[in-house]
């Protein structure tokens, strides 16, 4: 149901973003829990309501490449730290240091590429596979495929061990 005109929806989004950025910039010493749980709640609500309505900003954010990035956001969230650890290890640089814009751009680009590849070649096939198993398991009361579950748990444990091995704190 459309509650606002296009320009009103865009205004809500811009107002919410402006309030969030303005408060953060003007009062940087506010307590984190006060910002996220109290002061920003109305601003975030304005952004959500504004983007739920048909407006120019909502249409722009529904561009195919932005939707694809949104779909890969979990992979981006999960892989950002391991990718940065490997990146800094390969560059032989400390993790917590001021970096040049080229190094930062390389970090961002590498992390996005790895996240998109992981989403496409790992997450999507796993979702399809788990969906098929879940349907069979729920429909027929089957037991979960134990050998594959153990293999998946082993792969997660290996990935965690490699991530911890490459952690920058270990090398400093």
PDB file of C-alpha atoms in Angstrom:
ATOM      1  CA  UNK A   1       0.000   0.000   0.000  1.00  0.00           C
ATOM      2  CA  UNK A   2       1.395   3.366  -1.001  1.00  0.00           C
ATOM      3  CA  UNK A   3       1.409   5.814   1.900  1.00  0.00           C
ATOM      4  CA  UNK A   4       3.630   8.550   0.489  1.00  0.00           C
ATOM      5  CA  UNK A   5       4.362  10.182  -2.810  1.00  0.00           C
ATOM      6  CA  UNK A   6       7.764   9.550  -4.386  1.00  0.00           C
ATOM      7  CA  UNK A   7       9.300  12.812  -3.196  1.00  0.00           C
ATOM      8  CA  UNK A   8       7.965  12.258   0.343  1.00  0.00           C
ATOM      9  CA  UNK A   9       9.436   8.746   0.499  1.00  0.00           C
ATOM     10  CA  UNK A  10      12.786  10.065  -0.704  1.00  0.00           C
ATOM     11  CA  UNK A  11      12.556  12.859   1.867  1.00  0.00           C
ATOM     12  CA  UNK A  12      12.046  10.335   4.676  1.00  0.00           C
ATOM     13  CA  UNK A  13      15.120   8.377   3.583  1.00  0.00           C
ATOM     14  CA  UNK A  14      17.261  11.491   3.284  1.00  0.00           C
ATOM     15  CA  UNK A  15      16.022  12.857   6.617  1.00  0.00           C
ATOM     16  CA  UNK A  16      16.750   9.575   8.402  1.00  0.00           C
ATOM     17  CA  UNK A  17      20.200   9.315   6.861  1.00  0.00           C
ATOM     18  CA  UNK A  18      20.907  12.992   7.531  1.00  0.00           C
ATOM     19  CA  UNK A  19      19.917  12.701  11.186  1.00  0.00           C
ATOM     20  CA  UNK A  20      22.035   9.567  11.637  1.00  0.00           C
ATOM     21  CA  UNK A  21      25.096  11.052   9.967  1.00  0.00           C
ATOM     22  CA  UNK A  22      24.601  14.470  11.554  1.00  0.00           C
ATOM     23  CA  UNK A  23      24.340  13.160  15.110  1.00  0.00           C
ATOM     24  CA  UNK A  24      27.335  10.899  14.557  1.00  0.00           C
ATOM     25  CA  UNK A  25      29.436  13.744  13.139  1.00  0.00           C
ATOM     26  CA  UNK A  26      28.397  16.450  15.576  1.00  0.00           C
ATOM     27  CA  UNK A  27      28.359  14.413  18.791  1.00  0.00           C
ATOM     28  CA  UNK A  28      30.919  11.604  18.339  1.00  0.00           C
ATOM     29  CA  UNK A  29      31.265  10.933  22.087  1.00  0.00           C
ATOM     30  CA  UNK A  30      27.697   9.730  22.688  1.00  0.00           C
ATOM     31  CA  UNK A  31      27.440   6.278  24.207  1.00  0.00           C
ATOM     32  CA  UNK A  32      27.021   3.548  21.613  1.00  0.00           C
ATOM     33  CA  UNK A  33      23.948   1.975  23.236  1.00  0.00           C
ATOM     34  CA  UNK A  34      22.260   5.384  23.441  1.00  0.00           C
ATOM     35  CA  UNK A  35      22.870   5.965  19.731  1.00  0.00           C
ATOM     36  CA  UNK A  36      21.757   2.595  18.454  1.00  0.00           C
ATOM     37  CA  UNK A  37      18.889   1.827  20.785  1.00  0.00           C
ATOM     38  CA  UNK A  38      17.364   5.250  21.341  1.00  0.00           C
ATOM     39  CA  UNK A  39      18.390   8.211  19.226  1.00  0.00           C
ATOM     40  CA  UNK A  40      18.739   6.419  15.902  1.00  0.00           C
ATOM     41  CA  UNK A  41      15.528   4.366  16.143  1.00  0.00           C
ATOM     42  CA  UNK A  42      13.281   7.103  14.639  1.00  0.00           C
ATOM     43  CA  UNK A  43      15.871   7.875  11.956  1.00  0.00           C
ATOM     44  CA  UNK A  44      16.160   4.197  11.006  1.00  0.00           C
ATOM     45  CA  UNK A  45      12.373   3.881  11.003  1.00  0.00           C
ATOM     46  CA  UNK A  46      12.155   6.824   8.581  1.00  0.00           C
ATOM     47  CA  UNK A  47      14.705   5.144   6.296  1.00  0.00           C
ATOM     48  CA  UNK A  48      12.838   1.815   6.341  1.00  0.00           C
ATOM     49  CA  UNK A  49       9.418   3.394   5.739  1.00  0.00           C
ATOM     50  CA  UNK A  50      10.806   5.635   3.003  1.00  0.00           C
ATOM     51  CA  UNK A  51      12.482   2.752   1.187  1.00  0.00           C
ATOM     52  CA  UNK A  52       9.332   0.614   1.454  1.00  0.00           C
ATOM     53  CA  UNK A  53       7.472   3.207  -0.634  1.00  0.00           C
ATOM     54  CA  UNK A  54       7.896   3.758  -4.373  1.00  0.00           C
ATOM     55  CA  UNK A  55      10.491   6.487  -4.662  1.00  0.00           C
ATOM     56  CA  UNK A  56      13.575   7.283  -6.687  1.00  0.00           C
ATOM     57  CA  UNK A  57      15.959   6.106  -3.965  1.00  0.00           C
ATOM     58  CA  UNK A  58      14.103   2.801  -3.563  1.00  0.00           C
ATOM     59  CA  UNK A  59      14.228   2.257  -7.334  1.00  0.00           C
ATOM     60  CA  UNK A  60      17.935   3.103  -7.413  1.00  0.00           C
ATOM     61  CA  UNK A  61      18.658   0.671  -4.565  1.00  0.00           C
ATOM     62  CA  UNK A  62      16.824  -2.080  -6.455  1.00  0.00           C
ATOM     63  CA  UNK A  63      19.401  -1.957  -9.264  1.00  0.00           C
ATOM     64  CA  UNK A  64      20.561  -5.463 -10.163  1.00  0.00           C
ATOM     65  CA  UNK A  65      24.182  -4.946  -9.068  1.00  0.00           C
ATOM     66  CA  UNK A  66      23.115  -3.559  -5.680  1.00  0.00           C
ATOM     67  CA  UNK A  67      20.688  -6.439  -5.161  1.00  0.00           C
ATOM     68  CA  UNK A  68      23.532  -8.844  -5.989  1.00  0.00           C
ATOM     69  CA  UNK A  69      25.755  -7.144  -3.387  1.00  0.00           C
ATOM     70  CA  UNK A  70      22.925  -7.428  -0.888  1.00  0.00           C
ATOM     71  CA  UNK A  71      22.599 -11.135  -1.591  1.00  0.00           C
ATOM     72  CA  UNK A  72      26.352 -11.553  -1.065  1.00  0.00           C
ATOM     73  CA  UNK A  73      26.345  -9.458   2.116  1.00  0.00           C
ATOM     74  CA  UNK A  74      26.463 -12.468   4.436  1.00  0.00           C
ATOM     75  CA  UNK A  75      29.530 -13.795   2.626  1.00  0.00           C
ATOM     76  CA  UNK A  76      31.017 -10.292   2.788  1.00  0.00           C
ATOM     77  CA  UNK A  77      30.346 -10.105   6.517  1.00  0.00           C
ATOM     78  CA  UNK A  78      31.797 -13.549   7.200  1.00  0.00           C
ATOM     79  CA  UNK A  79      34.826 -13.276   4.917  1.00  0.00           C
ATOM     80  CA  UNK A  80      35.963  -9.688   5.458  1.00  0.00           C
ATOM     81  CA  UNK A  81      38.294 -10.438   8.380  1.00  0.00           C
ATOM     82  CA  UNK A  82      39.909 -13.591   6.937  1.00  0.00           C
ATOM     83  CA  UNK A  83      40.455 -11.874   3.573  1.00  0.00           C
ATOM     84  CA  UNK A  84      42.018  -8.844   5.266  1.00  0.00           C
ATOM     85  CA  UNK A  85      44.235 -11.106   7.374  1.00  0.00           C
ATOM     86  CA  UNK A  86      45.523 -12.832   4.248  1.00  0.00           C
ATOM     87  CA  UNK A  87      45.857  -9.475   2.455  1.00  0.00           C
ATOM     88  CA  UNK A  88      48.007  -7.971   5.201  1.00  0.00           C
ATOM     89  CA  UNK A  89      50.034 -11.167   5.528  1.00  0.00           C
ATOM     90  CA  UNK A  90      50.783 -11.132   1.786  1.00  0.00           C
ATOM     91  CA  UNK A  91      51.723  -7.444   1.933  1.00  0.00           C
ATOM     92  CA  UNK A  92      53.742  -8.132   5.090  1.00  0.00           C
ATOM     93  CA  UNK A  93      52.155  -5.124   6.782  1.00  0.00           C
ATOM     94  CA  UNK A  94      50.666  -4.704  10.241  1.00  0.00           C
ATOM     95  CA  UNK A  95      46.882  -4.936  10.327  1.00  0.00           C
ATOM     96  CA  UNK A  96      46.278  -1.802  12.435  1.00  0.00           C
ATOM     97  CA  UNK A  97      48.081   0.888  10.499  1.00  0.00           C
ATOM     98  CA  UNK A  98      47.231   3.870   8.338  1.00  0.00           C
ATOM     99  CA  UNK A  99      47.237   2.682   4.754  1.00  0.00           C
ATOM    100  CA  UNK A 100      47.423   4.426   1.418  1.00  0.00           C
ATOM    101  CA  UNK A 101      44.220   4.799  -0.627  1.00  0.00           C
ATOM    102  CA  UNK A 102      45.560   2.200  -3.077  1.00  0.00           C
ATOM    103  CA  UNK A 103      45.978  -0.390  -0.312  1.00  0.00           C
ATOM    104  CA  UNK A 104      42.492   0.350   1.022  1.00  0.00           C
ATOM    105  CA  UNK A 105      40.992   0.126  -2.478  1.00  0.00           C
ATOM    106  CA  UNK A 106      42.750  -3.212  -2.955  1.00  0.00           C
ATOM    107  CA  UNK A 107      41.335  -4.460   0.354  1.00  0.00           C
ATOM    108  CA  UNK A 108      37.802  -3.485  -0.569  1.00  0.00           C
ATOM    109  CA  UNK A 109      38.029  -4.862  -4.103  1.00  0.00           C
ATOM    110  CA  UNK A 110      39.560  -8.166  -3.000  1.00  0.00           C
ATOM    111  CA  UNK A 111      36.982  -8.604  -0.239  1.00  0.00           C
ATOM    112  CA  UNK A 112      34.092  -7.891  -2.628  1.00  0.00           C
ATOM    113  CA  UNK A 113      35.423 -10.291  -5.255  1.00  0.00           C
ATOM    114  CA  UNK A 114      35.982 -13.100  -2.725  1.00  0.00           C
ATOM    115  CA  UNK A 115      32.538 -12.515  -1.175  1.00  0.00           C
ATOM    116  CA  UNK A 116      30.787 -12.554  -4.562  1.00  0.00           C
ATOM    117  CA  UNK A 117      32.621 -15.729  -5.588  1.00  0.00           C
ATOM    118  CA  UNK A 118      31.816 -17.407  -2.274  1.00  0.00           C
ATOM    119  CA  UNK A 119      28.168 -16.386  -2.587  1.00  0.00           C
ATOM    120  CA  UNK A 120      27.908 -17.680  -6.160  1.00  0.00           C
ATOM    121  CA  UNK A 121      29.902 -20.892  -5.855  1.00  0.00           C
ATOM    122  CA  UNK A 122      29.408 -21.873  -2.201  1.00  0.00           C
ATOM    123  CA  UNK A 123      26.397 -20.203  -0.629  1.00  0.00           C
ATOM    124  CA  UNK A 124      23.923 -20.575  -3.499  1.00  0.00           C
ATOM    125  CA  UNK A 125      24.660 -24.282  -4.172  1.00  0.00           C
ATOM    126  CA  UNK A 126      24.571 -24.964  -0.411  1.00  0.00           C
ATOM    127  CA  UNK A 127      21.181 -23.246  -0.140  1.00  0.00           C
ATOM    128  CA  UNK A 128      19.799 -25.360  -2.987  1.00  0.00           C
ATOM    129  CA  UNK A 129      21.257 -28.543  -1.524  1.00  0.00           C
ATOM    130  CA  UNK A 130      20.001 -27.833   1.979  1.00  0.00           C
ATOM    131  CA  UNK A 131      16.600 -26.927   0.562  1.00  0.00           C
ATOM    132  CA  UNK A 132      16.343 -30.286  -1.211  1.00  0.00           C
ATOM    133  CA  UNK A 133      17.536 -32.185   1.859  1.00  0.00           C
ATOM    134  CA  UNK A 134      15.227 -30.241   4.117  1.00  0.00           C
ATOM    135  CA  UNK A 135      12.227 -30.998   1.926  1.00  0.00           C
ATOM    136  CA  UNK A 136      13.066 -34.718   1.820  1.00  0.00           C
ATOM    137  CA  UNK A 137      13.868 -34.809   5.516  1.00  0.00           C
ATOM    138  CA  UNK A 138      10.696 -33.019   6.581  1.00  0.00           C
ATOM    139  CA  UNK A 139       8.428 -34.803   4.109  1.00  0.00           C
ATOM    140  CA  UNK A 140       9.628 -38.360   4.777  1.00  0.00           C
ATOM    141  CA  UNK A 141      10.931 -38.076   8.314  1.00  0.00           C
ATOM    142  CA  UNK A 142      14.425 -39.090   7.186  1.00  0.00           C
ATOM    143  CA  UNK A 143      17.475 -38.677   9.345  1.00  0.00           C
ATOM    144  CA  UNK A 144      19.938 -35.963   8.422  1.00  0.00           C
ATOM    145  CA  UNK A 145      22.718 -37.326   6.171  1.00  0.00           C
ATOM    146  CA  UNK A 146      25.335 -37.919   8.861  1.00  0.00           C
ATOM    147  CA  UNK A 147      28.498 -38.381   6.730  1.00  0.00           C
ATOM    148  CA  UNK A 148      27.890 -35.137   4.899  1.00  0.00           C
ATOM    149  CA  UNK A 149      27.057 -33.293   8.113  1.00  0.00           C
ATOM    150  CA  UNK A 150      30.376 -34.457   9.592  1.00  0.00           C
ATOM    151  CA  UNK A 151      32.183 -33.365   6.406  1.00  0.00           C
ATOM    152  CA  UNK A 152      30.607 -29.915   6.608  1.00  0.00           C
ATOM    153  CA  UNK A 153      31.532 -29.591  10.287  1.00  0.00           C
ATOM    154  CA  UNK A 154      35.102 -30.606   9.449  1.00  0.00           C
ATOM    155  CA  UNK A 155      35.294 -28.027   6.661  1.00  0.00           C
ATOM    156  CA  UNK A 156      34.088 -25.302   9.039  1.00  0.00           C
ATOM    157  CA  UNK A 157      36.660 -26.366  11.648  1.00  0.00           C
ATOM    158  CA  UNK A 158      39.464 -26.278   9.055  1.00  0.00           C
ATOM    159  CA  UNK A 159      38.366 -22.829   7.831  1.00  0.00           C
ATOM    160  CA  UNK A 160      38.328 -21.555  11.412  1.00  0.00           C
ATOM    161  CA  UNK A 161      41.778 -23.009  12.103  1.00  0.00           C
ATOM    162  CA  UNK A 162      43.222 -21.423   8.939  1.00  0.00           C
ATOM    163  CA  UNK A 163      41.648 -18.070   9.821  1.00  0.00           C
ATOM    164  CA  UNK A 164      43.101 -18.179  13.323  1.00  0.00           C
ATOM    165  CA  UNK A 165      46.490 -19.250  11.952  1.00  0.00           C
ATOM    166  CA  UNK A 166      46.579 -16.257   9.611  1.00  0.00           C
ATOM    167  CA  UNK A 167      45.348 -13.858  12.320  1.00  0.00           C
ATOM    168  CA  UNK A 168      47.589 -10.767  12.497  1.00  0.00           C
ATOM    169  CA  UNK A 169      47.919 -10.954  16.283  1.00  0.00           C
ATOM    170  CA  UNK A 170      49.783 -14.235  15.872  1.00  0.00           C
ATOM    171  CA  UNK A 171      52.506 -12.575  13.784  1.00  0.00           C
ATOM    172  CA  UNK A 172      52.995  -9.333  15.664  1.00  0.00           C
TER     173      UNK A 172
END
